[in-house]
C-alpha cells in the first residue's frame, strides 16, 4: 500500500498540542532579525544552511534546546515577538492545522526590558494578526497559548499566576519545561497547585530525557492534565513479541484515566531519546489505546511540519487516514479549550474535513474500518 502523501496529509485537518514558539521560527526570519546585529553570531548566513545547523543531531535534549539560545536572544522586543507569533499562526494554517496550543516561556523574553505581560500581549497580538492574514487566503486556524515556566528557574508561581490572569485572553494553560534531571516536577508544586485551585489547565514536560519518576511526579503530585512528551511511559510496559503487553501500575493509570500523551516522535529521535522512528513506541501506545497525540515540538530544530511528522509515521507504520483522524480527534478531545468548542471543531471541521478527503479518493485503502476511533 502506498503511504499517504504529504499533500494529502496537509489538506487533512490537524491538531497540534505541543509546539514551542521559539523552536518554530522560520530560518529566514531568524536571519532577518539578526541582520541589524550583523548576524548576531549565527553560524550560517542563508536559510538552508542555517536550517541544517539547527537540524543536526545533538547528544541530549538539553544540548539541542540550547541551540535555540541565539533565537531567544533575538526575541526581546514586541515587534519581533509579534512577527514570530504571526508567522507561526500563518505557517500552522498553511499546514492544515485547525487548532494549536503553542508554548511560550515569558521569562525568556524580558532581557530587553519588556515585562512578562508585554511579552504575552505581543505574542497574542501576533497570533491574532497571523490568523487574520491566513483567513485572507481562505485558511482557518485557531492558535492558543500555553505559558511555560522553566524548571531551573524559581519563578514558576508567578508564571502560573500570569497564565491564570490571561485565561480569557488566549492563554489556555500552564506548562513546565527545561532539563528534567535534577529538577523534578515537585520543585514547582506550588505553581501547579495554584493552577489547579484556579480550575485552570496544566501540562508538564515529563518523561523525555528522564524516566518514570518524573512522569509519576507530574501526574500524581502535580496533577498534570496532560503529559508533555511522556514517551518514557513505555518503560512501564512489558511488550511481548506476539503483540501482547503487560502494563505497570503507572502506565495503566495513565491509560485508564485517558491522560493525553503529547508524543513528539521526530524530536525524540533527534535528541537521542530513541534510536530511530521504527523503535519509537508511538505505534505500540496507539495499539494499546493510550490517548496518543502526535506533535512537532520544535519545527525549526526538527525540520518538520505536523504534516511531515505524520507523513513519516505513515511511511514507517503504514498508517491510513483513519489513523490520522484518530490522532487528530484524540488531540482535539485533549485540548484545553471548553468542551463545547472542542466538540464543534470535531463535528464541524475535523470529521467533515476527513469526509471530504475520503470522497476525493473514494479508495478502499484510504480508510480501514478496523482502525480505532
Ligand atoms: Zn517540548
Coordinates of N, CA, C and O in Angstrom, one line a residue, residues 10-191:
X10 N -1.5 17.2 4.3 CA -1.5 18.7 4.5 C -3.0 19.1 4.4 O -3.4 20.0 5.2
X11 N -3.7 18.6 3.5 CA -5.1 19.0 3.3 C -6.0 18.6 4.5 O -7.0 19.2 4.8
X12 N -5.7 17.5 5.2 CA -6.5 16.9 6.2 C -6.4 17.9 7.5 O -5.4 18.4 7.8
X13 N -7.5 18.1 8.2 CA -7.5 18.9 9.4 C -6.6 18.3 10.4 O -6.8 17.1 10.7
X14 N -5.8 19.1 11.1 CA -4.9 18.5 12.1 C -4.9 19.4 13.4 O -5.3 20.6 13.3
X15 N -4.5 18.8 14.5 CA -4.5 19.5 15.8 C -3.1 19.3 16.4 O -2.6 18.2 16.4
X16 N -2.6 20.4 16.9 CA -1.2 20.3 17.5 C -1.2 20.9 18.9 O -1.7 22.0 19.2
X17 N -0.7 20.1 19.9 CA -0.8 20.4 21.3 C 0.6 20.7 21.9 O 0.7 21.2 23.0
X18 N 1.6 20.4 21.2 CA 3.0 20.6 21.8 C 3.9 21.1 20.7 O 4.5 20.4 19.9
X19 N 4.1 22.5 20.8 CA 4.9 23.2 19.8 C 5.4 24.5 20.4 O 4.6 25.2 21.0
X20 N 6.7 24.6 20.4 CA 7.3 25.8 21.1 C 7.4 27.0 20.1 O 8.0 26.8 19.0
X21 N 7.0 28.1 20.5 CA 7.0 29.3 19.6 C 8.5 29.5 19.2 O 8.8 29.7 18.0
X22 N 9.4 29.6 20.1 CA 10.8 29.9 19.8 C 11.4 28.8 18.9 O 12.2 29.1 18.0
X23 N 11.0 27.6 19.0 CA 11.5 26.5 18.2 C 10.9 26.3 16.9 O 11.2 25.4 16.1
X24 N 10.0 27.2 16.5 CA 9.3 27.1 15.3 C 9.5 28.3 14.3 O 8.8 28.4 13.3
X25 N 10.4 29.1 14.7 CA 10.7 30.3 13.8 C 11.1 29.9 12.4 O 11.8 28.8 12.3
X26 N 10.8 30.7 11.4 CA 11.3 30.4 10.1 C 12.8 30.8 10.1 O 13.2 31.8 10.7
X27 N 13.7 30.0 9.4 CA 15.1 30.3 9.4 C 15.3 31.6 8.8 O 16.2 32.4 9.2
X28 N 14.6 32.0 7.8 CA 14.7 33.3 7.1 C 14.4 34.4 8.1 O 15.1 35.5 8.1
X29 N 13.5 34.2 9.0 CA 13.1 35.3 10.0 C 14.2 35.4 11.0 O 14.6 36.5 11.4
X30 N 14.8 34.3 11.4 CA 15.9 34.4 12.3 C 17.0 35.2 11.7 O 17.6 36.1 12.4
X31 N 17.3 35.0 10.4 CA 18.4 35.8 9.8 C 18.0 37.3 9.7 O 18.8 38.2 9.9
X32 N 16.7 37.5 9.3 CA 16.2 38.9 9.3 C 16.4 39.6 10.6 O 16.9 40.8 10.6
X33 N 16.0 39.0 11.7 CA 16.1 39.6 13.0 C 17.5 39.8 13.4 O 17.8 40.7 14.2
X34 N 18.4 38.9 12.9 CA 19.8 39.0 13.3 C 20.6 40.0 12.5 O 21.6 40.5 12.9
X35 N 20.0 40.4 11.3 CA 20.7 41.3 10.4 C 21.2 42.6 11.0 O 22.4 43.0 10.8
X36 N 20.3 43.3 11.8 CA 20.8 44.6 12.3 C 22.0 44.5 13.3 O 22.8 45.4 13.4
X37 N 22.2 43.2 13.8 CA 23.3 43.0 14.7 C 24.4 42.3 13.9 O 25.3 41.6 14.6
X38 N 24.4 42.4 12.6 CA 25.5 41.8 11.8 C 25.5 40.3 11.9 O 26.5 39.7 11.8
X39 N 24.3 39.7 12.0 CA 24.2 38.2 12.0 C 24.2 37.6 13.4 O 23.8 36.5 13.6
X40 N 24.5 38.5 14.4 CA 24.3 38.1 15.8 C 25.0 36.7 16.1 O 24.5 35.9 17.0
X41 N 26.1 36.5 15.5 CA 26.9 35.2 15.8 C 26.3 34.0 15.3 O 26.7 32.9 15.7
X42 N 25.3 34.0 14.4 CA 24.7 32.8 13.9 C 25.7 32.1 13.0 O 26.5 32.7 12.3
X43 N 25.6 30.8 12.9 CA 26.7 30.0 12.2 C 26.5 30.0 10.7 O 27.3 29.4 10.0
X44 N 25.4 30.5 10.2 CA 25.2 30.5 8.7 C 24.4 31.7 8.3 O 23.7 32.3 9.1
X45 N 24.6 32.1 7.1 CA 24.0 33.4 6.6 C 22.9 33.1 5.6 O 22.3 34.1 5.1
X46 N 22.6 31.9 5.2 CA 21.5 31.6 4.3 C 20.6 30.6 5.0 O 21.0 29.8 5.8
X47 N 19.3 30.7 4.7 CA 18.3 30.0 5.4 C 18.5 28.4 5.4 O 18.3 27.8 6.4
X48 N 18.9 27.9 4.2 CA 19.0 26.5 4.1 C 20.1 25.9 5.0 O 20.0 24.9 5.7
X49 N 21.3 26.7 5.0 CA 22.4 26.2 5.8 C 22.1 26.4 7.3 O 22.5 25.6 8.1
X50 N 21.4 27.5 7.6 CA 21.0 27.7 9.0 C 20.0 26.6 9.5 O 20.2 26.1 10.6
X51 N 19.1 26.3 8.6 CA 18.1 25.2 9.0 C 18.9 23.9 9.2 O 18.6 23.1 10.2
X52 N 19.9 23.6 8.4 CA 20.7 22.4 8.5 C 21.4 22.4 9.8 O 21.5 21.3 10.5
X53 N 21.9 23.5 10.2 CA 22.7 23.6 11.5 C 21.7 23.4 12.7 O 22.0 22.6 13.6
X54 N 20.5 24.0 12.6 CA 19.6 23.8 13.7 C 19.2 22.3 13.7 O 18.9 21.7 14.8
X55 N 19.1 21.6 12.6 CA 18.5 20.3 12.5 C 19.5 19.2 12.8 O 19.2 18.0 12.9
X56 N 20.8 19.5 12.9 CA 21.8 18.5 13.1 C 21.6 17.8 14.5 O 21.1 18.4 15.4
X57 N 21.9 16.5 14.5 CA 21.7 15.8 15.8 C 22.5 16.3 17.0 O 23.5 17.0 16.8
X58 N 21.9 16.2 18.2 CA 22.6 16.6 19.4 C 22.6 15.5 20.4 O 21.6 14.7 20.4
X59 N 23.6 15.4 21.3 CA 23.6 14.3 22.2 C 22.5 14.2 23.3 O 22.1 13.1 23.7
X60 N 22.0 15.4 23.7 CA 21.0 15.3 24.7 C 19.9 16.4 24.4 O 20.2 17.3 23.6
X61 N 18.7 16.2 24.9 CA 17.6 17.2 24.7 C 18.0 18.6 25.1 O 17.7 19.5 24.5
X62 N 18.8 18.6 26.2 CA 19.2 19.9 26.8 C 20.1 20.6 25.8 O 20.0 21.8 25.6
X63 N 21.1 19.9 25.3 CA 22.1 20.5 24.4 C 21.4 20.9 23.1 O 21.7 22.0 22.5
X64 N 20.4 20.2 22.7 CA 19.7 20.6 21.5 C 18.9 21.8 21.7 O 18.8 22.7 20.9
X65 N 18.2 21.9 22.9 CA 17.4 23.1 23.3 C 18.3 24.3 23.3 O 17.9 25.4 23.0
X66 N 19.6 24.1 23.8 CA 20.5 25.3 23.9 C 20.8 25.9 22.5 O 21.2 27.1 22.4
X67 N 20.6 25.1 21.5 CA 20.8 25.7 20.1 C 19.8 26.8 19.8 O 20.1 27.6 18.9
X68 N 18.8 26.9 20.6 CA 17.8 28.0 20.4 C 18.1 29.2 21.1 O 17.5 30.2 21.0
X69 N 19.2 29.2 21.9 CA 19.6 30.4 22.7 C 19.7 31.7 21.8 O 19.2 32.7 22.2
X70 N 20.4 31.6 20.6 CA 20.5 32.8 19.8 C 19.2 33.3 19.3 O 19.0 34.5 19.1
X71 N 18.2 32.3 19.1 CA 16.9 32.7 18.7 C 16.2 33.5 19.8 O 15.6 34.5 19.6
X72 N 16.3 32.9 21.0 CA 15.7 33.6 22.1 C 16.2 35.0 22.3 O 15.5 36.0 22.5
X73 N 17.6 35.2 22.1 CA 18.2 36.5 22.2 C 17.7 37.5 21.2 O 17.7 38.7 21.5
X74 N 17.2 37.0 20.1 CA 16.6 37.9 19.1 C 15.2 38.3 19.3 O 14.6 39.2 18.7
X75 N 14.5 37.6 20.3 CA 13.1 37.9 20.5 C 12.9 38.6 21.9 O 12.4 38.1 22.8
X76 N 13.4 39.8 21.9 CA 13.4 40.6 23.1 C 12.7 41.9 23.0 O 12.9 42.8 23.8
X77 N 11.9 42.1 21.9 CA 11.1 43.3 21.7 C 9.8 42.9 21.2 O 9.6 41.8 20.6
X78 N 8.8 43.8 21.3 CA 7.4 43.5 20.9 C 7.3 43.2 19.4 O 6.6 42.3 19.0
X79 N 8.1 44.0 18.6 CA 7.9 43.8 17.1 C 8.4 42.4 16.7 O 7.7 41.7 15.9
X80 N 9.5 41.9 17.2 CA 10.0 40.6 16.8 C 9.1 39.5 17.4 O 8.8 38.5 16.7
X81 N 8.6 39.6 18.6 CA 7.7 38.6 19.2 C 6.4 38.6 18.4 O 5.9 37.5 18.1
X82 N 5.9 39.7 18.0 CA 4.6 39.7 17.3 C 4.8 39.1 15.9 O 4.0 38.3 15.4
X83 N 5.9 39.4 15.3 CA 6.2 38.8 13.9 C 6.3 37.3 14.1 O 5.8 36.6 13.2
X84 N 7.1 36.8 15.1 CA 7.3 35.4 15.2 C 5.9 34.7 15.4 O 5.7 33.6 14.8
X85 N 5.1 35.3 16.2 CA 3.8 34.7 16.5 C 2.9 34.7 15.3 O 2.1 33.7 15.0
X86 N 2.9 35.8 14.5 CA 2.0 35.9 13.3 C 2.5 34.9 12.3 O 1.6 34.2 11.7
X87 N 3.8 34.7 12.1 CA 4.2 33.7 11.2 C 3.9 32.3 11.6 O 3.6 31.4 10.8
X88 N 4.0 32.1 12.9 CA 3.7 30.8 13.5 C 2.2 30.4 13.1 O 1.9 29.4 12.6
X89 N 1.3 31.4 13.4 CA -0.1 31.1 13.0 C -0.3 30.9 11.5 O -1.1 30.0 11.1
X90 N 0.4 31.7 10.7 CA 0.2 31.5 9.3 C 0.8 30.2 8.8 O 0.2 29.5 8.0
X91 N 2.0 29.8 9.4 CA 2.6 28.5 9.0 C 1.7 27.3 9.4 O 1.6 26.4 8.6
X92 N 1.1 27.4 10.6 CA 0.3 26.3 11.0 C -1.0 26.2 10.1 O -1.4 25.2 9.7
X93 N -1.5 27.4 9.8 CA -2.7 27.4 9.0 C -2.4 26.8 7.6 O -3.2 26.0 7.1
X94 N -1.3 27.2 7.0 CA -0.9 26.7 5.7 C -0.6 25.2 5.8 O -0.8 24.5 4.7
X95 N -0.3 24.7 6.9 CA -0.1 23.2 7.1 C -1.4 22.5 7.4 O -1.3 21.3 7.6
X96 N -2.5 23.2 7.4 CA -3.8 22.5 7.7 C -4.0 22.2 9.2 O -4.9 21.4 9.5
X97 N -3.3 22.9 10.0 CA -3.5 22.8 11.5 C -4.7 23.7 11.8 O -4.7 24.9 11.7
X98 N -5.8 23.1 12.3 CA -7.0 23.8 12.5 C -7.1 24.3 14.0 O -7.8 25.3 14.3
X99 N -6.3 23.7 14.9 CA -6.3 24.1 16.2 C -4.9 23.8 16.8 O -4.4 22.7 16.6
X100 N -4.3 24.8 17.5 CA -3.0 24.5 18.1 C -2.8 25.2 19.4 O -3.5 26.3 19.7
X101 N -2.0 24.6 20.3 CA -1.6 25.3 21.5 C -0.1 25.4 21.5 O 0.6 24.4 21.5
X102 N 0.3 26.7 21.5 CA 1.8 26.9 21.3 C 2.3 27.4 22.6 O 1.7 28.1 23.4
X103 N 3.6 26.9 22.9 CA 4.2 27.2 24.2 C 5.1 28.4 24.2 O 5.9 28.5 23.2
X104 N 5.0 29.2 25.2 CA 5.8 30.4 25.3 C 6.3 30.6 26.7 O 5.5 30.5 27.7
X105 N 7.6 30.8 26.9 CA 8.2 31.0 28.2 C 8.5 32.5 28.4 O 9.5 33.0 27.9
X106 N 7.5 33.2 29.0 CA 7.7 34.7 29.0 C 9.0 35.2 29.6 O 9.6 36.2 29.2
X107 N 9.5 34.5 30.6 CA 10.7 34.9 31.3 C 11.9 35.0 30.4 O 12.9 35.6 30.7
X108 N 11.9 34.3 29.3 CA 13.0 34.2 28.3 C 13.1 35.5 27.4 O 14.0 35.6 26.7
X109 N 12.1 36.3 27.5 CA 12.0 37.5 26.6 C 11.9 38.8 27.3 O 11.4 39.8 26.7
X110 N 12.5 38.9 28.5 CA 12.5 40.2 29.2 C 13.8 40.8 29.3 O 14.0 41.8 30.0
X111 N 14.8 40.3 28.6 CA 16.2 40.9 28.7 C 16.2 42.3 28.1 O 17.1 43.1 28.6
X112 N 15.3 42.6 27.2 CA 15.3 43.9 26.6 C 14.5 44.9 27.3 O 14.2 46.0 26.9
X113 N 14.0 44.5 28.5 CA 13.2 45.5 29.3 C 11.7 45.2 29.3 O 10.9 45.9 30.0
X114 N 11.2 44.3 28.4 CA 9.8 44.0 28.4 C 9.4 43.4 29.7 O 10.1 42.6 30.3
X115 N 8.1 43.7 30.2 CA 7.6 42.9 31.3 C 7.0 41.6 30.7 O 6.8 41.5 29.5
X116 N 6.8 40.7 31.6 CA 6.2 39.4 31.1 C 4.8 39.6 30.5 O 4.5 39.0 29.5
X117 N 4.1 40.6 31.0 CA 2.8 40.9 30.5 C 2.9 41.4 29.0 O 2.1 41.0 28.1
X118 N 3.9 42.3 28.8 CA 4.1 42.8 27.5 C 4.5 41.7 26.5 O 4.2 41.8 25.3
X119 N 5.3 40.8 27.0 CA 5.7 39.6 26.2 C 4.5 38.9 25.7 O 4.3 38.6 24.5
X120 N 3.6 38.5 26.7 CA 2.4 37.8 26.3 C 1.5 38.6 25.4 O 1.0 38.1 24.4
X121 N 1.3 39.9 25.7 CA 0.5 40.7 24.9 C 1.0 40.7 23.4 O 0.2 40.7 22.5
X122 N 2.3 40.9 23.3 CA 2.9 40.9 21.9 C 2.7 39.6 21.1 O 2.4 39.7 19.9
X123 N 2.8 38.5 21.8 CA 2.6 37.2 21.2 C 1.1 37.0 20.8 O 0.8 36.6 19.7
X124 N 0.2 37.4 21.7 CA -1.2 37.2 21.4 C -1.6 38.1 20.3 O -2.4 37.7 19.4
X125 N -1.0 39.3 20.2 CA -1.3 40.2 19.1 C -0.8 39.5 17.8 O -1.5 39.6 16.7
X126 N 0.4 38.9 17.8 CA 0.9 38.3 16.6 C 0.0 37.1 16.2 O -0.2 36.9 15.0
X127 N -0.5 36.3 17.1 CA -1.4 35.2 16.8 C -2.6 35.8 16.1 O -3.1 35.2 15.1
X128 N -3.1 36.9 16.6 CA -4.3 37.5 16.0 C -4.1 37.9 14.6 O -4.8 37.7 13.7
X129 N -2.9 38.6 14.4 CA -2.6 39.1 13.1 C -2.4 37.9 12.1 O -2.8 37.9 11.0
X130 N -1.7 36.9 12.6 CA -1.4 35.7 11.8 C -2.7 35.0 11.3 O -2.9 34.6 10.2
X131 N -3.7 34.9 12.3 CA -4.9 34.2 12.0 C -5.7 35.1 10.9 O -6.2 34.5 10.0
X132 N -5.6 36.4 11.1 CA -6.3 37.3 10.1 C -5.7 37.2 8.7 O -6.4 37.1 7.7
X133 N -4.4 37.1 8.7 CA -3.7 37.0 7.4 C -4.0 35.7 6.7 O -4.2 35.6 5.5
X134 N -4.0 34.6 7.5 CA -4.4 33.3 7.0 C -5.8 33.3 6.4 O -6.0 32.7 5.3
X135 N -6.7 34.0 7.1 CA -8.1 34.0 6.6 C -8.2 34.6 5.2 O -9.0 34.3 4.4
X136 N -7.3 35.6 4.9 CA -7.3 36.2 3.6 C -7.0 35.2 2.5 O -7.4 35.4 1.4
X137 N -6.3 34.1 2.9 CA -6.0 33.1 1.9 C -7.0 31.9 2.0 O -6.8 30.8 1.5
X138 N -8.1 32.1 2.8 CA -9.1 31.1 2.9 C -8.7 30.0 3.9 O -9.3 28.9 3.9
X139 N -7.7 30.3 4.7 CA -7.2 29.3 5.7 C -7.7 29.7 7.1 O -7.5 30.8 7.5
X140 N -8.2 28.7 7.8 CA -8.7 29.0 9.2 C -7.9 28.2 10.2 O -7.7 27.0 10.0
X141 N -7.4 28.9 11.2 CA -6.8 28.2 12.3 C -7.1 28.9 13.6 O -7.5 30.0 13.6
X142 N -7.0 28.2 14.7 CA -7.2 28.8 16.0 C -6.0 28.4 16.8 O -5.7 27.2 17.1
X143 N -5.1 29.4 17.2 CA -3.9 29.1 17.9 C -4.0 29.8 19.3 O -4.2 31.0 19.4
X144 N -3.9 29.0 20.3 CA -3.9 29.5 21.7 C -2.5 29.3 22.3 O -1.6 28.7 21.7
X145 N -2.4 29.9 23.5 CA -1.1 29.9 24.1 C -1.0 29.2 25.4 O -2.0 29.2 26.2
X146 N 0.1 28.5 25.6 CA 0.4 27.9 27.0 C 1.6 28.6 27.5 O 2.6 28.8 26.8
X147 N 1.5 29.1 28.7 CA 2.7 29.8 29.3 C 3.5 28.8 30.1 O 3.1 28.0 30.9
X148 N 4.8 28.8 29.7 CA 5.8 27.8 30.2 C 6.7 28.4 31.3 O 7.2 29.5 31.0
X149 N 6.9 27.7 32.4 CA 7.9 28.1 33.4 C 9.1 27.2 33.2 O 8.9 26.0 32.8
X150 N 10.3 27.7 33.3 CA 11.5 26.9 33.2 C 11.8 26.2 34.5 O 11.8 26.8 35.6
X151 N 12.1 24.9 34.4 CA 12.3 24.1 35.6 C 13.5 24.6 36.5 O 13.4 24.6 37.7
X152 N 14.5 25.2 35.8 CA 15.7 25.6 36.5 C 15.5 26.9 37.2 O 16.4 27.4 37.9
X153 N 14.4 27.7 36.8 CA 14.2 29.0 37.4 C 13.3 28.9 38.6 O 12.8 27.8 39.0
X154 N 13.2 30.0 39.3 CA 12.5 30.0 40.6 C 11.2 30.7 40.6 O 10.6 31.0 41.6
X155 N 10.7 31.1 39.4 CA 9.5 32.0 39.3 C 8.3 31.3 38.7 O 7.4 31.9 38.2
X156 N 8.2 29.9 38.9 CA 7.1 29.2 38.3 C 5.8 29.7 38.8 O 4.8 29.7 38.1
X157 N 5.7 30.1 40.1 CA 4.4 30.5 40.7 C 3.9 31.8 40.0 O 2.8 31.9 39.7
X158 N 4.9 32.7 39.7 CA 4.5 33.9 39.0 C 4.0 33.6 37.6 O 3.0 34.3 37.1
X159 N 4.7 32.7 36.9 CA 4.3 32.4 35.5 C 2.9 31.7 35.6 O 2.0 32.0 34.7
X160 N 2.7 30.8 36.6 CA 1.4 30.2 36.7 C 0.3 31.2 36.9 O -0.8 31.1 36.3
X161 N 0.6 32.2 37.7 CA -0.4 33.2 38.0 C -0.7 34.1 36.8 O -1.8 34.4 36.5
X162 N 0.4 34.3 36.0 CA 0.2 35.1 34.8 C -0.7 34.3 33.8 O -1.6 34.9 33.2
X163 N -0.5 33.0 33.7 CA -1.3 32.2 32.8 C -2.8 32.3 33.3 O -3.7 32.4 32.4
X164 N -3.0 32.2 34.6 CA -4.4 32.2 35.1 C -5.0 33.6 34.8 O -6.2 33.7 34.3
X165 N -4.2 34.7 34.9 CA -4.8 36.0 34.7 C -5.1 36.2 33.2 O -5.9 37.1 32.9
X166 N -4.4 35.5 32.3 CA -4.7 35.7 30.9 C -5.6 34.6 30.3 O -5.7 34.5 29.1
X167 N -6.3 34.0 31.2 CA -7.1 32.8 30.7 C -8.3 33.2 29.8 O -8.7 32.4 29.0
X168 N -8.7 34.5 29.8 CA -9.8 34.9 28.9 C -9.3 35.7 27.8 O -10.0 36.3 27.0
X169 N -7.9 35.7 27.6 CA -7.3 36.5 26.5 C -6.5 35.6 25.6 O -5.6 36.1 24.9
X170 N -6.7 34.3 25.6 CA -6.0 33.5 24.6 C -5.0 32.5 25.2 O -4.4 31.7 24.5
X171 N -4.8 32.6 26.5 CA -3.9 31.6 27.2 C -4.8 30.5 27.8 O -5.8 30.8 28.4
X172 N -4.4 29.3 27.4 CA -5.3 28.2 27.8 C -4.7 27.2 28.9 O -5.4 26.3 29.3
X173 N -3.5 27.5 29.3 CA -2.9 26.6 30.3 C -1.5 27.0 30.7 O -0.9 27.9 30.1
X174 N -1.0 26.2 31.6 CA 0.4 26.4 32.1 C 1.2 25.1 31.9 O 0.7 24.0 31.8
X175 N 2.5 25.3 31.7 CA 3.4 24.2 31.3 C 4.7 24.4 32.1 O 5.1 25.5 32.4
X176 N 5.4 23.3 32.3 CA 6.8 23.4 32.8 C 7.7 22.7 31.9 O 7.4 21.6 31.5
X177 N 8.8 23.3 31.5 CA 9.8 22.7 30.6 C 11.2 23.0 31.1 O 11.4 23.6 32.1
X178 N 12.2 22.5 30.4 CA 13.6 22.6 30.8 C 14.2 21.3 31.2 O 13.5 20.3 31.1
X179 N 15.4 21.3 31.7 CA 16.1 20.0 32.0 C 15.3 19.2 33.1 O 15.0 19.8 34.1
X180 N 15.1 17.9 32.8 CA 14.4 17.1 33.8 C 15.3 16.6 34.9 O 14.9 16.6 36.1
X181 N 16.5 16.1 34.6 CA 17.4 15.6 35.6 C 17.8 16.7 36.6 O 18.2 17.7 36.2
X182 N 17.5 16.4 37.9 CA 17.9 17.4 38.9 C 16.8 18.4 39.2 O 16.9 19.2 40.1
X183 N 15.8 18.5 38.3 CA 14.7 19.4 38.5 C 13.4 18.7 38.5 O 12.7 18.9 37.5
X184 N 13.0 18.0 39.5 CA 11.8 17.2 39.4 C 10.6 18.1 39.4 O 10.7 19.2 39.9
X185 N 9.5 17.6 38.9 CA 8.3 18.4 38.8 C 7.8 19.0 40.2 O 7.3 20.1 40.3
X186 N 8.1 18.2 41.2 CA 7.6 18.6 42.6 C 8.3 19.9 43.1 O 7.8 20.5 44.0
X187 N 9.4 20.3 42.4 CA 10.0 21.6 42.8 C 9.0 22.7 42.5 O 9.1 23.8 43.1
X188 N 8.1 22.5 41.6 CA 7.2 23.5 41.2 C 5.7 23.2 41.6 O 4.8 23.6 41.0
X189 N 5.6 22.5 42.8 CA 4.3 22.1 43.2 C 3.4 23.2 43.5 O 2.2 23.2 43.3
X190 N 3.9 24.3 44.1 CA 3.1 25.5 44.4 C 2.4 26.1 43.2 O 1.3 26.5 43.2
X191 N 3.2 26.2 42.1 CA 2.7 26.7 40.9 C 1.6 25.8 40.3 O 0.5 26.3 39.9

